[in-house]
CSV table of N, CA and C in Angstrom, one decimal:
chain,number,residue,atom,x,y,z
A,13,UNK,N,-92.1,40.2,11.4
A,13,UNK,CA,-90.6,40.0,11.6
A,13,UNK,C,-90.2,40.2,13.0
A,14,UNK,N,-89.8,39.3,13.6
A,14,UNK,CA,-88.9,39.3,15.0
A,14,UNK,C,-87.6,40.1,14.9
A,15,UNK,N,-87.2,41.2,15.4
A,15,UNK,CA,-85.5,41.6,15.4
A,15,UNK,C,-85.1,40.7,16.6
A,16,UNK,N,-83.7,40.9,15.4
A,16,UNK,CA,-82.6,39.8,15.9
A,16,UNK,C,-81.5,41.0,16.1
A,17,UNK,N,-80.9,40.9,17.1
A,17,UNK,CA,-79.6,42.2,17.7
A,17,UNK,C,-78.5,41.1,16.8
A,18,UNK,N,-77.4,42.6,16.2
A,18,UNK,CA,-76.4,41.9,15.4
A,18,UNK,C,-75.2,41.0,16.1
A,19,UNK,N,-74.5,40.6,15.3
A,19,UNK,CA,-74.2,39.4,15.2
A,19,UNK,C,-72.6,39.7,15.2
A,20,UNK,N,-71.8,39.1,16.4
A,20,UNK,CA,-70.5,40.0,16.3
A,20,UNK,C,-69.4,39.1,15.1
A,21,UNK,N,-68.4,39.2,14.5
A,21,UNK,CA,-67.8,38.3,13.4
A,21,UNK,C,-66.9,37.3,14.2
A,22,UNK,N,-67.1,36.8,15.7
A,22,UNK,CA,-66.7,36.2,16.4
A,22,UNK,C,-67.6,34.5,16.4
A,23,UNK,N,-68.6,35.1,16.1
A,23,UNK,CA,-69.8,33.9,15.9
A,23,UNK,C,-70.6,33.7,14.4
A,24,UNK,N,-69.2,34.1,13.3
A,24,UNK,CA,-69.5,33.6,12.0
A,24,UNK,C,-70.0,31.9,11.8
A,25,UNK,N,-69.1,31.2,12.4
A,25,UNK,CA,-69.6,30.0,12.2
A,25,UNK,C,-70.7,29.4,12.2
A,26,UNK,N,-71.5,30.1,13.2
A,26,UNK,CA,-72.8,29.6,13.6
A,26,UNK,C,-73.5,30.3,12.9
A,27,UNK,N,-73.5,31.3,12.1
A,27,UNK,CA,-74.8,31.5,11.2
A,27,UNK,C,-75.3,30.9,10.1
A,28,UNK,N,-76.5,30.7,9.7
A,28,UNK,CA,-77.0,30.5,8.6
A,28,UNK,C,-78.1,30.8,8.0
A,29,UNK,N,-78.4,30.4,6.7
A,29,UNK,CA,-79.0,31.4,5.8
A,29,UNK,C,-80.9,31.5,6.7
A,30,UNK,N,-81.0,30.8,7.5
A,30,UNK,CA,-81.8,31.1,8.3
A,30,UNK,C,-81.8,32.2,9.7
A,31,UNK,N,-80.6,32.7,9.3
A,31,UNK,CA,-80.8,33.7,10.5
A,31,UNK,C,-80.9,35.1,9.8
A,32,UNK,N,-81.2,34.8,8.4
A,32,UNK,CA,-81.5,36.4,7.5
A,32,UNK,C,-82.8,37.0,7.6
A,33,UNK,N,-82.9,37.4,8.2
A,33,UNK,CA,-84.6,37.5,8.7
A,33,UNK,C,-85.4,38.6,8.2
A,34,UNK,N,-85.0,39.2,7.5
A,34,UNK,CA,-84.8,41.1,6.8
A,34,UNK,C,-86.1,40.9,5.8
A,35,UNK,N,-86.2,42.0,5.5
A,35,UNK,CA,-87.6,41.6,3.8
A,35,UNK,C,-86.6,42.4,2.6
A,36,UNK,N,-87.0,42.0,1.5
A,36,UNK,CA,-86.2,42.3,0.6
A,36,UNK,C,-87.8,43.6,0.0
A,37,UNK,N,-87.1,44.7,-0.8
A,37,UNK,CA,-88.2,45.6,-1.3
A,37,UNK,C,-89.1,45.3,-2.3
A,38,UNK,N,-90.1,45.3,-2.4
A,38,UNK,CA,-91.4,44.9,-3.3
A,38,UNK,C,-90.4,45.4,-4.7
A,39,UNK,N,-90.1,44.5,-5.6
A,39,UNK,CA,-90.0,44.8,-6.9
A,39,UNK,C,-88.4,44.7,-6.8
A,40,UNK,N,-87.9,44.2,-5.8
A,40,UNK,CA,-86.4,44.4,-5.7
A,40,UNK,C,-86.0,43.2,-6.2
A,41,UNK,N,-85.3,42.8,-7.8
A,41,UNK,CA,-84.8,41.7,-7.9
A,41,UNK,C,-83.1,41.8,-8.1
A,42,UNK,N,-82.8,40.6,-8.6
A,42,UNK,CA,-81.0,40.5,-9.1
A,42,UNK,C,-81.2,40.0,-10.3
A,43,UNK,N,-80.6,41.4,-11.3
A,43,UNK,CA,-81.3,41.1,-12.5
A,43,UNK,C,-82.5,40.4,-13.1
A,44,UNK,N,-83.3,40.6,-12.4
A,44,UNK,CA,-84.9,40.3,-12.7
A,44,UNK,C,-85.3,39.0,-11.9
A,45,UNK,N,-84.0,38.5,-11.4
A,45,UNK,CA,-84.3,36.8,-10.6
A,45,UNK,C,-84.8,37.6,-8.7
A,46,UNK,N,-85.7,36.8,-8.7
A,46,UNK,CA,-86.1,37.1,-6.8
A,46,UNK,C,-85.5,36.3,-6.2
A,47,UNK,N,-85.1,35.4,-6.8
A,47,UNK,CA,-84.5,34.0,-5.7
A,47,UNK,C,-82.5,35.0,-5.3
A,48,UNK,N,-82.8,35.4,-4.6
A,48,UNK,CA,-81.1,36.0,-3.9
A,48,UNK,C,-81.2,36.3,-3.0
A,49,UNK,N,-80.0,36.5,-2.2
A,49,UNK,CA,-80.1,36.5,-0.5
A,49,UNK,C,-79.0,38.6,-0.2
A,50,UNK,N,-78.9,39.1,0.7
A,50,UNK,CA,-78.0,40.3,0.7
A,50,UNK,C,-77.7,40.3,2.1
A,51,UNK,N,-76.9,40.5,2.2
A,51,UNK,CA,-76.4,40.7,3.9
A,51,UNK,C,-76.1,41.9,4.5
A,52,UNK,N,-76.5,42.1,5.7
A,52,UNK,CA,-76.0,43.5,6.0
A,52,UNK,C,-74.4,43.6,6.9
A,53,UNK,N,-74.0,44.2,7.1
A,53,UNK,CA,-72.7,44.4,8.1
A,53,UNK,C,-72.2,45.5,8.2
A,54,UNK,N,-72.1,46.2,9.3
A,54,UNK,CA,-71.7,47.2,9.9
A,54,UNK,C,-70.2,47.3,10.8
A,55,UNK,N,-70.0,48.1,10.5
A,55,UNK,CA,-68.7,48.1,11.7
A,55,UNK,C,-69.3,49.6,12.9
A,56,UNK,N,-69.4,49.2,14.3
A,56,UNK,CA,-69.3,49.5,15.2
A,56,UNK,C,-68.5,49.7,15.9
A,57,UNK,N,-68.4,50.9,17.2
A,57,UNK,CA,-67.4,50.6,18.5
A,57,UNK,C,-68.5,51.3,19.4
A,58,UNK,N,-67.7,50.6,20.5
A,58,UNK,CA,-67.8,51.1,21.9
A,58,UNK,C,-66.8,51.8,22.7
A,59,UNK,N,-67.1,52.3,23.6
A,59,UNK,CA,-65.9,53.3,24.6
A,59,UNK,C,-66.4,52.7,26.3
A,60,UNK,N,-65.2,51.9,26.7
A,60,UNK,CA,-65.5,52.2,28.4
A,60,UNK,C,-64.2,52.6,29.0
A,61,UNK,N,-64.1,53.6,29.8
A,61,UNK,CA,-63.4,53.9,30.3
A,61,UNK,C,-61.6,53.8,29.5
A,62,UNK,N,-60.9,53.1,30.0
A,62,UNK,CA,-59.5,53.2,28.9
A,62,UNK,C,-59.6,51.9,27.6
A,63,UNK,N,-61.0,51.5,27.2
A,63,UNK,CA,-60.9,50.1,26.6
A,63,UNK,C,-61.6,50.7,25.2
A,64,UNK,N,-61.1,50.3,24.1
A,64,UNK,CA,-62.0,50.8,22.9
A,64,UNK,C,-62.2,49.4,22.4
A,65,UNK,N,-63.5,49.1,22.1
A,65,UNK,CA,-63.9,48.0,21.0
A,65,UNK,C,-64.1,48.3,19.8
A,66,UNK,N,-63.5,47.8,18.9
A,66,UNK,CA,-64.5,48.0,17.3
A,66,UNK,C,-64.8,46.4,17.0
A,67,UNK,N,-66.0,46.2,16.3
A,67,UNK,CA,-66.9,44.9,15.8
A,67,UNK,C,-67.0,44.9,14.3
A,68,UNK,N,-67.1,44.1,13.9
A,68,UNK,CA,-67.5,43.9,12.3
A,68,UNK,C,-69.0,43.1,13.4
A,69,UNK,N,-69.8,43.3,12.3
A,69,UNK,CA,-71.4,43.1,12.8
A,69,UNK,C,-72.2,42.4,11.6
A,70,UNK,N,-72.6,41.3,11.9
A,70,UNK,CA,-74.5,40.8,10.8
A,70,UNK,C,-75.2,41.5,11.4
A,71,UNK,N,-76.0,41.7,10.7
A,71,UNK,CA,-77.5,42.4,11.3
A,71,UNK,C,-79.1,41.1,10.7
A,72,UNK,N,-79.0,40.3,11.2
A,72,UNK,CA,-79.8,39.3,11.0
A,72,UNK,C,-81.4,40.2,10.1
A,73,UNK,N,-81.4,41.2,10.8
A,73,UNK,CA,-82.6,41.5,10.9
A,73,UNK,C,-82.7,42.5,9.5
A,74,UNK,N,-81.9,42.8,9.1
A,74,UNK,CA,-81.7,43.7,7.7
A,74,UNK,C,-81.0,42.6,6.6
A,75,UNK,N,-80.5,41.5,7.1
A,75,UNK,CA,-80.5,40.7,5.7
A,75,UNK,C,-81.5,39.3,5.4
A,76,UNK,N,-81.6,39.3,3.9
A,76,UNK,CA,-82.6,38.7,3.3
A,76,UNK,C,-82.0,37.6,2.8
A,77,UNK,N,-83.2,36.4,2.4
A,77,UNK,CA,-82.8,35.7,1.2
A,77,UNK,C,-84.3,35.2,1.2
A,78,UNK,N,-84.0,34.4,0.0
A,78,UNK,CA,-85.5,34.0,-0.4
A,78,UNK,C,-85.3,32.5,-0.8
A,79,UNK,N,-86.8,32.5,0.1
A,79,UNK,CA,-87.4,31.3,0.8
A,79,UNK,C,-86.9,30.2,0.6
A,80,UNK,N,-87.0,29.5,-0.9
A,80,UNK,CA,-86.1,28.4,-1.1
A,80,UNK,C,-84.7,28.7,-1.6
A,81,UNK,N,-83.7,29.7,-0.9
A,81,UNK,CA,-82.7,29.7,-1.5
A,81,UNK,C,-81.9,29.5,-0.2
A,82,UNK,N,-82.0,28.2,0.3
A,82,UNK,CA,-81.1,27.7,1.7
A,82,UNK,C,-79.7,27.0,1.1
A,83,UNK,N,-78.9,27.1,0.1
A,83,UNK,CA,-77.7,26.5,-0.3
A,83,UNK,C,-76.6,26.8,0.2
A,84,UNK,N,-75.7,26.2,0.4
A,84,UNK,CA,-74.2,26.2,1.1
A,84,UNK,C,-73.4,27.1,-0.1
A,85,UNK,N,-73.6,27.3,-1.1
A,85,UNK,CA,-73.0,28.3,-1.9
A,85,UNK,C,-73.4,29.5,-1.7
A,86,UNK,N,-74.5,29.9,-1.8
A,86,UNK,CA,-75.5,31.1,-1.7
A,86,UNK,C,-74.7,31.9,-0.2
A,87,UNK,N,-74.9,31.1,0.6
A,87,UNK,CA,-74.5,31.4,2.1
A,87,UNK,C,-73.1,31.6,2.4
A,88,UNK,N,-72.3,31.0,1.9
A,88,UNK,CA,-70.6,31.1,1.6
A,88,UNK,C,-70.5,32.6,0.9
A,89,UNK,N,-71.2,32.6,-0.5
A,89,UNK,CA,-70.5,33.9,-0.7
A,89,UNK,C,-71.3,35.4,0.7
A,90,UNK,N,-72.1,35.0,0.9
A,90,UNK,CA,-72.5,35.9,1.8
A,90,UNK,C,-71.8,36.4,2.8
A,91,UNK,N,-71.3,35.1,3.3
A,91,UNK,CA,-70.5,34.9,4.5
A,91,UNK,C,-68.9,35.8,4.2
A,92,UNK,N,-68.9,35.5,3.4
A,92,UNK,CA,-67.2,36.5,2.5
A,92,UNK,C,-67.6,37.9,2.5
A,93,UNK,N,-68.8,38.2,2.7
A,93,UNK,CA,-69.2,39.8,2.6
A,93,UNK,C,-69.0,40.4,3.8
A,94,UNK,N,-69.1,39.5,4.9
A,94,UNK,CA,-69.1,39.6,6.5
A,94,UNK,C,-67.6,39.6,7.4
A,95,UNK,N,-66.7,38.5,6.0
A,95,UNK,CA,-65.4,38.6,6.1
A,95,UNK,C,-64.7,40.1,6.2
A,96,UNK,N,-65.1,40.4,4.4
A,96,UNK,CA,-64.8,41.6,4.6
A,96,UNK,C,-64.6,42.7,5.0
A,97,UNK,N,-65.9,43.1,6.2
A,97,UNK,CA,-66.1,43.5,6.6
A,97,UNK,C,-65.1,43.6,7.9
A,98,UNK,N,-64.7,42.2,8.9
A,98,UNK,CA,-64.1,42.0,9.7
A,98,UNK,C,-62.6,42.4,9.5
A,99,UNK,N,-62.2,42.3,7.8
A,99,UNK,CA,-60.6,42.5,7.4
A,99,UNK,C,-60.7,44.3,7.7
A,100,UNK,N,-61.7,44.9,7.3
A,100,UNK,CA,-61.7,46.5,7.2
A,100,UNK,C,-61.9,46.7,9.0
A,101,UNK,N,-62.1,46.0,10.0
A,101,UNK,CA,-62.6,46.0,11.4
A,101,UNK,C,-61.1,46.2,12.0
A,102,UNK,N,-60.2,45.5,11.4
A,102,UNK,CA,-58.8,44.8,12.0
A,102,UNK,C,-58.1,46.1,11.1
A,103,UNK,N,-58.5,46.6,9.9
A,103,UNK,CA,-57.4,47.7,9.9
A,103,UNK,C,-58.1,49.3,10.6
A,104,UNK,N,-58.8,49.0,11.1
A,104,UNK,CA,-59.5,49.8,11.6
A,104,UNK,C,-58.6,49.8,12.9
A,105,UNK,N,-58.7,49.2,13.6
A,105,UNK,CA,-58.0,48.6,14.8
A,105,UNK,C,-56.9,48.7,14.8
A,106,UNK,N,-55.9,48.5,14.0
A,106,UNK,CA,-54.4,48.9,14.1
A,106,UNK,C,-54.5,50.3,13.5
A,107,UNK,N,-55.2,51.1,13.1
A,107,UNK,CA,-54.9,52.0,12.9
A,107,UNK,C,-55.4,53.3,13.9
A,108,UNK,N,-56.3,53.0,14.5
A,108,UNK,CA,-56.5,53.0,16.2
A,108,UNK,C,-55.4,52.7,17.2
A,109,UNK,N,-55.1,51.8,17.2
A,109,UNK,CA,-53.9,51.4,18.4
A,109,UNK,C,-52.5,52.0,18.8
A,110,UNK,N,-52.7,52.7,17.1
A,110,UNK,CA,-51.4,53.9,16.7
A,110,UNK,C,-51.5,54.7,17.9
A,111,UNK,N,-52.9,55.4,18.4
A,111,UNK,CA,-52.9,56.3,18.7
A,111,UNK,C,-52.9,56.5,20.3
A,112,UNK,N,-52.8,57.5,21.3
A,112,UNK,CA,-53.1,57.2,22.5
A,112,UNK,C,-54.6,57.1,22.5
A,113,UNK,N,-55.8,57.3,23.6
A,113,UNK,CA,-56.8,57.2,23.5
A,113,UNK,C,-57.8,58.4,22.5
A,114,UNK,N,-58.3,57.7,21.6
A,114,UNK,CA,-58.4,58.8,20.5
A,114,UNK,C,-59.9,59.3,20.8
A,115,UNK,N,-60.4,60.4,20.0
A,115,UNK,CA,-61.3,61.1,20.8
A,115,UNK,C,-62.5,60.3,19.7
A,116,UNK,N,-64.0,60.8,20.2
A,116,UNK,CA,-65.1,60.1,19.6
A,116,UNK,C,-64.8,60.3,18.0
A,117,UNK,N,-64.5,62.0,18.0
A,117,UNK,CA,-64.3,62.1,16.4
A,117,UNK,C,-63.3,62.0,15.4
A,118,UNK,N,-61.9,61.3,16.6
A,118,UNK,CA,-61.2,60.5,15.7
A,118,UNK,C,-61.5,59.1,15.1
A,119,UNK,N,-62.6,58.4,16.4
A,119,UNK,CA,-63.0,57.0,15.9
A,119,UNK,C,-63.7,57.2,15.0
A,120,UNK,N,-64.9,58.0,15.0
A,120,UNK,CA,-65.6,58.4,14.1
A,120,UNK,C,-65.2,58.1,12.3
A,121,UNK,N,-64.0,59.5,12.5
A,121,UNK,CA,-63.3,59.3,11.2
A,121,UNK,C,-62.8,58.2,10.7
A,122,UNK,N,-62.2,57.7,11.5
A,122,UNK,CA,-61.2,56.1,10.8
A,122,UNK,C,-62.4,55.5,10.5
A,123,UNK,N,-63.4,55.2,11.1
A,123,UNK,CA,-64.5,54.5,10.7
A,123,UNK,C,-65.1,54.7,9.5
A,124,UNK,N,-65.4,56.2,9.1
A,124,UNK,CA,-66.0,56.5,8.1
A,124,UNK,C,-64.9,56.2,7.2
A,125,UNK,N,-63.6,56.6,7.1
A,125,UNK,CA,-63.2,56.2,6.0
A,125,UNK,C,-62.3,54.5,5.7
A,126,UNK,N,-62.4,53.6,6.7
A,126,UNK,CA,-62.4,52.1,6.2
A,126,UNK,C,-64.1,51.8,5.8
A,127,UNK,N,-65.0,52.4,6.2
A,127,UNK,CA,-66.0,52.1,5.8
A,127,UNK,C,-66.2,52.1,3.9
A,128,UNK,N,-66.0,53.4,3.9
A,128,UNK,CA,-65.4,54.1,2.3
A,128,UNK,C,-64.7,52.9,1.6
A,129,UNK,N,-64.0,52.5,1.7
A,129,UNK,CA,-62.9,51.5,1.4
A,129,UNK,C,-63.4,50.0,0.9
A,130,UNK,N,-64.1,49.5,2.5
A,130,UNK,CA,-64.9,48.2,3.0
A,130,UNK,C,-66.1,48.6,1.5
A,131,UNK,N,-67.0,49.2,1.9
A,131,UNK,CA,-67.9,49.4,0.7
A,131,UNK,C,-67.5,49.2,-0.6
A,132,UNK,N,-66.1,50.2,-1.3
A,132,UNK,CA,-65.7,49.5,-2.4
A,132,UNK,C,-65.5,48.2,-2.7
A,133,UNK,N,-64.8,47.6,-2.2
A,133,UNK,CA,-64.4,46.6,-1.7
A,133,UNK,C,-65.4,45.6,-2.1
A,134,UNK,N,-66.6,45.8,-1.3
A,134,UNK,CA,-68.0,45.0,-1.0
A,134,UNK,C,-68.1,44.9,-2.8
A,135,UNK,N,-68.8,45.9,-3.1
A,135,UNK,CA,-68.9,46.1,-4.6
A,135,UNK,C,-68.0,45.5,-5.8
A,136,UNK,N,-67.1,45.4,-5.5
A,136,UNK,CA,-66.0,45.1,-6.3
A,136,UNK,C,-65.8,43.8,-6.4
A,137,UNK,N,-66.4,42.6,-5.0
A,137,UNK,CA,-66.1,41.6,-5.2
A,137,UNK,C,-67.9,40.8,-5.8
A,138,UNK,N,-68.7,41.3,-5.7
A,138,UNK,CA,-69.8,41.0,-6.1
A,138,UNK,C,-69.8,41.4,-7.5
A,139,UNK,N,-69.2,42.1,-8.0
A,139,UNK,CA,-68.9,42.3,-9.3
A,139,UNK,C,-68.4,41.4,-9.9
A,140,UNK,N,-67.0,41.0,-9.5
A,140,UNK,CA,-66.2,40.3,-10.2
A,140,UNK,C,-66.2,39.1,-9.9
A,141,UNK,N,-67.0,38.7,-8.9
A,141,UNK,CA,-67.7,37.3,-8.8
A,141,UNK,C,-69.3,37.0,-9.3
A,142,UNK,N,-69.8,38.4,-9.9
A,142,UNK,CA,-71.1,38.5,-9.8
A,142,UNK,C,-72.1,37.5,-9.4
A,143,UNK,N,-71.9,38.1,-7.8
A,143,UNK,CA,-72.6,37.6,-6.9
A,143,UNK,C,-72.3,36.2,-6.3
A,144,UNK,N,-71.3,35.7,-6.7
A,144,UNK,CA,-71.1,34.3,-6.8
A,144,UNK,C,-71.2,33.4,-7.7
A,145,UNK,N,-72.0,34.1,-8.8
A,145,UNK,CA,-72.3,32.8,-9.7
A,145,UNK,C,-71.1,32.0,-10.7
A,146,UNK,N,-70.1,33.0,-10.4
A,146,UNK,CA,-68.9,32.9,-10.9
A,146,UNK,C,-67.7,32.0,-10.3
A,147,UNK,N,-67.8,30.8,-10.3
A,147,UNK,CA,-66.5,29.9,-8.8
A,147,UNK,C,-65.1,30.4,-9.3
A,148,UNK,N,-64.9,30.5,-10.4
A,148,UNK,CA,-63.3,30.3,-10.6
A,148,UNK,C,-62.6,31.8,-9.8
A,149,UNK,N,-63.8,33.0,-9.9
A,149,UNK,CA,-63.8,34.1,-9.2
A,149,UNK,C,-64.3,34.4,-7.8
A,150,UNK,N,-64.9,33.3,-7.8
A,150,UNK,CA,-65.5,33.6,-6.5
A,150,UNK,C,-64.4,32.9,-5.5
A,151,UNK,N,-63.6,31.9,-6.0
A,151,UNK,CA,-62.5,31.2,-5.5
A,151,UNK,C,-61.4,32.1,-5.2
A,152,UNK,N,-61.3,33.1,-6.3
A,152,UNK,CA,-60.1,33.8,-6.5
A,152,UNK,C,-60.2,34.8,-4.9
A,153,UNK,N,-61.5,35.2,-4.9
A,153,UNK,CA,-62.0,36.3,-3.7
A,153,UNK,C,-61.9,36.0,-2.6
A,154,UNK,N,-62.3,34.3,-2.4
A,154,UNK,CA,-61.5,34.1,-1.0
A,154,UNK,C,-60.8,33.8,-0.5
A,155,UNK,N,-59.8,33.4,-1.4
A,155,UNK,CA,-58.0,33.3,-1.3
A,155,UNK,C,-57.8,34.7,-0.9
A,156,UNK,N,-58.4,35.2,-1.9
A,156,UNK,CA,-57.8,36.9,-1.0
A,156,UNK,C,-58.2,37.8,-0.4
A,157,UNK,N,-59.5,37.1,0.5
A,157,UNK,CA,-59.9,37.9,1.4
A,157,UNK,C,-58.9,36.8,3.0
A,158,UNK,N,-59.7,35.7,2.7
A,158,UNK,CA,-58.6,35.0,3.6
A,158,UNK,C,-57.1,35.3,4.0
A,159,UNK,N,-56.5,35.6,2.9
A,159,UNK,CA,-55.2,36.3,2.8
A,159,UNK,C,-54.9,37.4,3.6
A,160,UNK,N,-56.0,38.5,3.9
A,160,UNK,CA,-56.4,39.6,4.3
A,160,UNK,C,-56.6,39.2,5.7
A,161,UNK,N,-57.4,38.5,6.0
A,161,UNK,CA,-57.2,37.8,7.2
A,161,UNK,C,-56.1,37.4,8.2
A,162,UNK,N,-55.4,36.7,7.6
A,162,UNK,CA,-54.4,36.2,8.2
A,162,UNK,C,-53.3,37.3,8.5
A,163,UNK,N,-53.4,38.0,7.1
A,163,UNK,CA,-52.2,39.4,7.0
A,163,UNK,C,-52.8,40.4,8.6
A,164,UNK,N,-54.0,40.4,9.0
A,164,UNK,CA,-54.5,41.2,9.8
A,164,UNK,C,-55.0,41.0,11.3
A,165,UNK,N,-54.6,38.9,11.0
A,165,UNK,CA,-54.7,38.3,12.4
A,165,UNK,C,-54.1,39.0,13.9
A,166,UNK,N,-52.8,39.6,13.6
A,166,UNK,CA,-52.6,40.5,15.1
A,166,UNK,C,-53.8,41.8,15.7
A,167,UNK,N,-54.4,42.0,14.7
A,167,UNK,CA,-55.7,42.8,14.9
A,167,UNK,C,-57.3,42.2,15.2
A,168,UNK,N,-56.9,41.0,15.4
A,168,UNK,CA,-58.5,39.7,15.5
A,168,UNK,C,-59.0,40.6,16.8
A,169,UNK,N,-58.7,40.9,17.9
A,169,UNK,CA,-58.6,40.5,19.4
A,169,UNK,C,-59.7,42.1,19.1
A,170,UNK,N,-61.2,42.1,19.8
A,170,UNK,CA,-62.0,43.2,19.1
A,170,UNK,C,-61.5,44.4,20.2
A,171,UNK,N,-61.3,44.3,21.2
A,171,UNK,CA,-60.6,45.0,22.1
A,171,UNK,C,-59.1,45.6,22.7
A,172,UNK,N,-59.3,47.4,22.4
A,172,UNK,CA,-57.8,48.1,22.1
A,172,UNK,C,-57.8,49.2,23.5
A,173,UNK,N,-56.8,48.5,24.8
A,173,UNK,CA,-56.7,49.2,26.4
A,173,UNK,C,-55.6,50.0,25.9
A,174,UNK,N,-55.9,51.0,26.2
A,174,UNK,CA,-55.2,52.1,26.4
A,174,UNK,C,-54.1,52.5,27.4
């Protein structure tokens, strides 16, 4: 396996189920099927001087799919996972911007706890779309993560000057 450095949510368009490069665990299936794909995503920041970044992140290199599972569905719901991640980045960020320049272990904490949140979240829509295989639900999820989006568009911009 080649590492691939992650992926900021600025350059969602351009991924695809070929840039999942990760191995999935010996014996690891979805409900007993091996053919599934899992994405990773992180939220990061950086500090320079009076500038704070936070990222919603792919990590190429920690997510999987299998072999013949290159489909435009499979990769969509994935790609909603990455979303998500980006709507929890943006309230991360406005709730950052509240503050004057906040210390490492204030960023720290907001992170850990939209992270808390982002993760339910994560879980919650794989659930109720299980996994995707579900459209009428899986539709339902990205009306409202989209929604989430747009509600949190003043927070897109990954960079907060102090």
């Amino acid at each position: 396996m080649s590492y691939s450095k992650p992926i900021p949510f600025k350059y969602i368009d351009k991924i695809t189920l070929k840039d999942f490069k990760g191995y999935r665990k010996p014996f690891e299936t979805l409900y007993g099927e091996k053919g599934f794909a899992f994405i990773t995503t992180t939220l990061d920041y950086t500090i320079n001087e009076n500038q704070l970044e936070v990222n919603a992140l792919f990590h190429p290199s920690r997510s999987y799919t299998y072999n013949d599972r290159f489909d435009r569905l499979l990769l969509k719901h994935e790609l909603y996972h990455f979303r998500i991640t980006e709507v929890f980045a943006r309230k991360c960020r406005m709730a950052l911007a509240q503050e004057k320049m906040p210390s490492v272990e204030n960023i720290e904490k907001c992170l850990a706890q939209f992270n808390l949140s982002e993760n339910e979240m994560q879980q919650q829509y794989d659930r109720e779309s299980f996994h995707g295989y579900l459209m009428k639900d899986q539709i339902r999820w990205e009306k409202r993560i989209d929604s989430l989006l747009v509600l949190t568009k003043e927070y897109e911009e990954t960079k907060i000057t102090y």
